[in-house]
Tab-separated table of C-alpha atoms and ligand atoms in Angstrom:
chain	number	residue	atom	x	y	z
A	244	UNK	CA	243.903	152.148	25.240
A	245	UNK	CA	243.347	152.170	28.753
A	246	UNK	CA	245.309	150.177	30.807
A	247	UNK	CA	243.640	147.757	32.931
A	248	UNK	CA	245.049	145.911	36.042
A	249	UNK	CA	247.666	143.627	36.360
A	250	UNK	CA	246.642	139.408	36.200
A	251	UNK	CA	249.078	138.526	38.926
A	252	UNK	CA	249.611	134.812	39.953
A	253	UNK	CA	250.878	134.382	43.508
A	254	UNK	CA	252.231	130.784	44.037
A	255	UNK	CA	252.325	130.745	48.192
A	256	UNK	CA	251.333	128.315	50.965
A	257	UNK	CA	250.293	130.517	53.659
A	258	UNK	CA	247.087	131.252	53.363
A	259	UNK	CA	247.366	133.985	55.852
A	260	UNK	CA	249.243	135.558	53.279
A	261	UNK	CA	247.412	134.748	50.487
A	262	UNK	CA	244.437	136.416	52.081
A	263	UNK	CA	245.965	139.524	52.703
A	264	UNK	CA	247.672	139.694	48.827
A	265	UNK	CA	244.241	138.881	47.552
A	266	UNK	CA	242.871	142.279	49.713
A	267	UNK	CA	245.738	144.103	48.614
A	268	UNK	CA	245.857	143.223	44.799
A	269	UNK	CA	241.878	144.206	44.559
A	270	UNK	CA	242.008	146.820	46.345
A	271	UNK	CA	244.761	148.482	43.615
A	272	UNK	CA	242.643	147.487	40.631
A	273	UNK	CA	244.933	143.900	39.796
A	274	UNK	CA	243.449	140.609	39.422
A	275	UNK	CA	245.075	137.721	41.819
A	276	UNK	CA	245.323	133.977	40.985
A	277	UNK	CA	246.385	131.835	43.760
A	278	UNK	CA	248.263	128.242	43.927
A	279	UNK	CA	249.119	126.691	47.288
A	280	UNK	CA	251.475	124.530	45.971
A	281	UNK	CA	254.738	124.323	43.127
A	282	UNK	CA	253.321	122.204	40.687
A	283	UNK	CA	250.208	123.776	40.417
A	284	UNK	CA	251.422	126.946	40.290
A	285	UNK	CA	253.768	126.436	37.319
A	286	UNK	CA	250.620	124.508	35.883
A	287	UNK	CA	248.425	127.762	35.682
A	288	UNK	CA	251.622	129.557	34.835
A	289	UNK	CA	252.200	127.422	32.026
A	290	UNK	CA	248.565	127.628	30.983
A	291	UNK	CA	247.841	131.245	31.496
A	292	UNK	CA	250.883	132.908	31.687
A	293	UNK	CA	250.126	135.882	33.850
A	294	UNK	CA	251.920	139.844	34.312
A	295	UNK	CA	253.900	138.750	36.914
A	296	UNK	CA	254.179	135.777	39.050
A	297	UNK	CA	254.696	136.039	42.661
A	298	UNK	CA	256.437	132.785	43.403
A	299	UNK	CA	257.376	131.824	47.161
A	300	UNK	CA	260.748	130.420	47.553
A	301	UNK	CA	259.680	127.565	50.096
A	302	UNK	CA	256.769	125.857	48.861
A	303	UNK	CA	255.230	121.976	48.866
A	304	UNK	CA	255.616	119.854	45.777
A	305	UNK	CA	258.250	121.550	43.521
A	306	UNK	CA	259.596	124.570	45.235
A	307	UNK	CA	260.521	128.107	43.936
A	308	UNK	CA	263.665	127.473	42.513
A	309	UNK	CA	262.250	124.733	40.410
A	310	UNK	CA	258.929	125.934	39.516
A	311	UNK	CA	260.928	128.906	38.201
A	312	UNK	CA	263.554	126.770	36.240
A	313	UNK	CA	261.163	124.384	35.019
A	314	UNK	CA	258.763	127.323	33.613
A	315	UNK	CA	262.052	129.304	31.776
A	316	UNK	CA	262.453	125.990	30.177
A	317	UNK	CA	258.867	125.602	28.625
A	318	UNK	CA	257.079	128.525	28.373
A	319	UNK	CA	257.262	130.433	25.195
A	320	UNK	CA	257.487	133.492	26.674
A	321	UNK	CA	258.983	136.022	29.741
A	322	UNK	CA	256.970	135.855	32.650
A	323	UNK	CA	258.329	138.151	35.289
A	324	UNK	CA	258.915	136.380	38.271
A	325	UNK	CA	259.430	138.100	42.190
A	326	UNK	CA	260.277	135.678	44.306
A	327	UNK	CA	259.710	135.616	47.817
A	328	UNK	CA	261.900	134.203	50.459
A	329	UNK	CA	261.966	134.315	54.330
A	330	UNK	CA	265.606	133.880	54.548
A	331	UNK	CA	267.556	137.074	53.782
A	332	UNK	CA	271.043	134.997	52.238
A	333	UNK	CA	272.989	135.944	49.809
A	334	UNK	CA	273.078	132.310	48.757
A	335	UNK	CA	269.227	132.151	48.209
A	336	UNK	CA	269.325	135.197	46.360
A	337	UNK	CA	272.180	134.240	44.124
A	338	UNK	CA	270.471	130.961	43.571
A	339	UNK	CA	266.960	132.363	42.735
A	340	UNK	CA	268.545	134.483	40.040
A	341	UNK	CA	270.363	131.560	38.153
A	342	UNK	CA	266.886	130.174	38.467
A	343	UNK	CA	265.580	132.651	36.359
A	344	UNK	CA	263.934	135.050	39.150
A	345	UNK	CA	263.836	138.793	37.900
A	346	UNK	CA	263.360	140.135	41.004
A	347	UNK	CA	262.698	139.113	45.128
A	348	UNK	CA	261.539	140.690	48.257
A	349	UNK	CA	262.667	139.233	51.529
A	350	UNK	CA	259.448	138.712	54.181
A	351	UNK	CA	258.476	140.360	55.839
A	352	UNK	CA	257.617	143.210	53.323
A	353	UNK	CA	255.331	145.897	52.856
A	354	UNK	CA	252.483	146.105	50.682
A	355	UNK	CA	253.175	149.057	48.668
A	356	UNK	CA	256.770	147.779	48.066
A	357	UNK	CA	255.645	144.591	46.416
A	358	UNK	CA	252.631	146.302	44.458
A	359	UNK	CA	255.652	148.911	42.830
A	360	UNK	CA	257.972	145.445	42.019
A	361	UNK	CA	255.303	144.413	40.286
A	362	UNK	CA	253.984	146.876	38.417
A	363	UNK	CA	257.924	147.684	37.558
A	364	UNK	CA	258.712	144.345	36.514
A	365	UNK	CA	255.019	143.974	34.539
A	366	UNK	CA	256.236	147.206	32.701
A	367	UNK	CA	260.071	145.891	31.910
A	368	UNK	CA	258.533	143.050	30.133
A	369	UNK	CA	255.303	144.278	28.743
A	370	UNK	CA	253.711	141.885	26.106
A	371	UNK	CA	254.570	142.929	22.439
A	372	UNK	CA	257.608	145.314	24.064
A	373	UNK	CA	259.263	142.267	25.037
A	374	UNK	CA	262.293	142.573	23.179
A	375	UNK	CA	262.957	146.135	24.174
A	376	UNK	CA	264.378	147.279	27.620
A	377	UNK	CA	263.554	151.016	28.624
A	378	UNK	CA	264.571	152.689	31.214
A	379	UNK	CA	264.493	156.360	30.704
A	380	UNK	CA	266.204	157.678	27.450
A	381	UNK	CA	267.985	154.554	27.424
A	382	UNK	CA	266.594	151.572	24.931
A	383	UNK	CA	268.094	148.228	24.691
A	384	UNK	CA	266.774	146.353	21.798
A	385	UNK	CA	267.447	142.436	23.333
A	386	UNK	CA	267.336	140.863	20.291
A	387	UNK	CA	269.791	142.572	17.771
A	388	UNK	CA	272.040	143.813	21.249
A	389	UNK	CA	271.425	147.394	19.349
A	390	UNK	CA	271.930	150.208	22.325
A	391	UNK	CA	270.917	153.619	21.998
A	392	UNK	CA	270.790	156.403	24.486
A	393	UNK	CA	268.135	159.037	23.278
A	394	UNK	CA	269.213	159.400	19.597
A	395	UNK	CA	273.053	158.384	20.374
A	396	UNK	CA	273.491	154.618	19.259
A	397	UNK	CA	276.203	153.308	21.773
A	398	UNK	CA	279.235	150.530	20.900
A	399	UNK	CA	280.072	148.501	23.549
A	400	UNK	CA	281.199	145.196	23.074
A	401	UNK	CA	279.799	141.870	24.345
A	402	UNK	CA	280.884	142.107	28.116
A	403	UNK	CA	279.925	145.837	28.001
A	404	UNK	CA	276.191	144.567	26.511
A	405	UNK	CA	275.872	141.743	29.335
A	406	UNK	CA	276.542	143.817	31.913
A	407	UNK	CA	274.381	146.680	31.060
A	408	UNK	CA	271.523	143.979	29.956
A	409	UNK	CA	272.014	142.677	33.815
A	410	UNK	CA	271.809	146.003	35.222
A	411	UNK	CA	268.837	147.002	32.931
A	412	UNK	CA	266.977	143.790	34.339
A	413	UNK	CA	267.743	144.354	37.451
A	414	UNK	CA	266.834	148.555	37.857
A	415	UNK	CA	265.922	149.625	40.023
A	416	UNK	CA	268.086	146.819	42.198
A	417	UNK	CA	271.817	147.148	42.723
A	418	UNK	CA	273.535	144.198	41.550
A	419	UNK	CA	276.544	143.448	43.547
A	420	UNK	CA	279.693	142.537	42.205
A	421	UNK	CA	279.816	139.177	42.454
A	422	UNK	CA	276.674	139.151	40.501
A	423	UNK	CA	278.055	141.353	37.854
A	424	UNK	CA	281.076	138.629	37.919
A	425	UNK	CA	278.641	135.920	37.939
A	426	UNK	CA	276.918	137.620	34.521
A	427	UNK	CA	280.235	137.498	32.437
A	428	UNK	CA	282.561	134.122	33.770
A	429	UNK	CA	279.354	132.509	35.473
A	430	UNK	CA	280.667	130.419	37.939
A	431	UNK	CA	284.322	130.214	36.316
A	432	UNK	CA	286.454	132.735	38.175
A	433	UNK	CA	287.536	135.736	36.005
A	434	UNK	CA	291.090	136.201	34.891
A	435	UNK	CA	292.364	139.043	37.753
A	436	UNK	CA	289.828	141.934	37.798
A	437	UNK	CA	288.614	142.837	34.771
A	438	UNK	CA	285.243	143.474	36.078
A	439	UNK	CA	286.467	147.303	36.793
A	440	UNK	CA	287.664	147.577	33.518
A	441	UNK	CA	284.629	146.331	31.252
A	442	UNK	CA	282.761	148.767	34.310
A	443	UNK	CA	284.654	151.629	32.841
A	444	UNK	CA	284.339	150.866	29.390
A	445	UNK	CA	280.613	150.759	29.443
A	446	UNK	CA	280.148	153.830	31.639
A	447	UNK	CA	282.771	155.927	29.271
A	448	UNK	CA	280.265	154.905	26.369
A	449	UNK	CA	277.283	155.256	28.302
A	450	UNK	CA	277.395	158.291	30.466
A	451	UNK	CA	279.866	160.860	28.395
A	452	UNK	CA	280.487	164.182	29.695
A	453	UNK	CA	277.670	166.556	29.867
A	454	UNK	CA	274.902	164.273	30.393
A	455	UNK	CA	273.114	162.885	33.363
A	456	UNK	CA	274.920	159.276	34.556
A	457	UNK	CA	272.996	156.756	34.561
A	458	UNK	CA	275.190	154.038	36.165
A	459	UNK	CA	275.743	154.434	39.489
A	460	UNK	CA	277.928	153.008	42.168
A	461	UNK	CA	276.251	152.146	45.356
A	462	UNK	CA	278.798	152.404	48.026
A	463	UNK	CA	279.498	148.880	49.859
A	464	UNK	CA	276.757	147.156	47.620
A	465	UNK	CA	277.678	147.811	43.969
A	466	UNK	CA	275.754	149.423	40.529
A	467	UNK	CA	272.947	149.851	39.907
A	468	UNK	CA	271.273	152.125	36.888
A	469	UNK	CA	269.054	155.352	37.409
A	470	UNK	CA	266.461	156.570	34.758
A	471	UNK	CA	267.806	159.869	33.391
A	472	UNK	CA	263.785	161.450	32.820
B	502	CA	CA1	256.291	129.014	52.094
């Protein structure tokens, strides 16, 4: 089957930018829906759920951070959502992500790097491969929490499973570790630092001797995963 183009939905008041995403979307083969404002925008994502919405962070009516909590709460399925936000904070970030973002680019960005987050996350959550998470020989089946490597099944416990669900959802991002706290405890904070140990734990079980690591640490940000083909 051939693949065609992405459906992307961009939900964005600036329709500067809306011009130029339309260009750049049809000129790479995708199809672009536009909304100007929240509530329409989670209306035609509600409707027609699309590959991958590209949802603005500051927007009239509802904005991002409620168009994207109010469409994990009623749609029936995963649609991938970039956010975009003019305000490079840690805060925002943080906050989009307990919203239920999967990904977000700060403006200004480039072209190219949005068209590759989208195509990444429209792959990551494919339709029909939804409940499977690939990234290279590793294959993380979401709803039994079974793990393999290749042919290797790995055991890791329940913290070891979050965090390597978190990092999976986040490749090729770096999560930082207050995010990786934020995965296990939430907002509670964790007992002393435990964090390094269930790190360890799922590294020893994911990246033995002799094979290529896949979990990397990303010096002053945190982990992230690499693909190992
Ligand atoms: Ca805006």
């Amino acid at each position: 089957m051939t693949r065609s183009g992405l459906r992307v939905l961009v939900v964005e008041d600036s329709l500067a930018l809306q011009a130029t995403l339309a260009t750049l979307f049809e000129s790479h083969g995708h199809r672009a829906d536009f909304a100007a404002d929240g509530r329409r925008g989670l209306q035609l994502a509600l409707d027609q759920p699309p590959d991958v919405l590209v949802l603005d962070l500051g927007l009239p009516g509802l904005d991002g951070l409620r168009v994207c909590r109010e469409l994990r709460a009623r749609a029936d399925r995963h649609v991938p959502v970039l956010m975009l936000t003019a305000r490079d904070a840690v805060a925002d970030k943080l906050q989009g992500f307990d919203a239920g973002a999967d990904d977000y680019l700060v403006k200004p960005f480039s072209g190219a790097e949005l068209l590759a987050r989208c195509v990444a996350l429209s792959r990551r959550h494919r339709v029909g491969e939804a409940n499977d998470l690939r990234i290279g020989s590793l294959v993380i089946d979401r709803r039994s929490g079974a793990v393999r490597r290749g042919d290797r099944m790995l055991a890791l416990n329940q913290s070891g499973l979050h965090l390597l669900r978190a990092l999976a959802e986040a490749y090729p991002r770096s999560l930082t570790r207050s995010e990786l706290v934020r995965q296990l405890w939430g907002d509670e904070s964790p007992p002393s630092d435990p964090l390094r140990t269930h790190l360890y734990l799922l590294r020893r079980e994911l990246d033995p001797p002799g094979v290529s690591p896949m979990l990397r640490n990303v010096h002053g940000v945190g982990y992230r995963l690499e693909t190992d083909l």
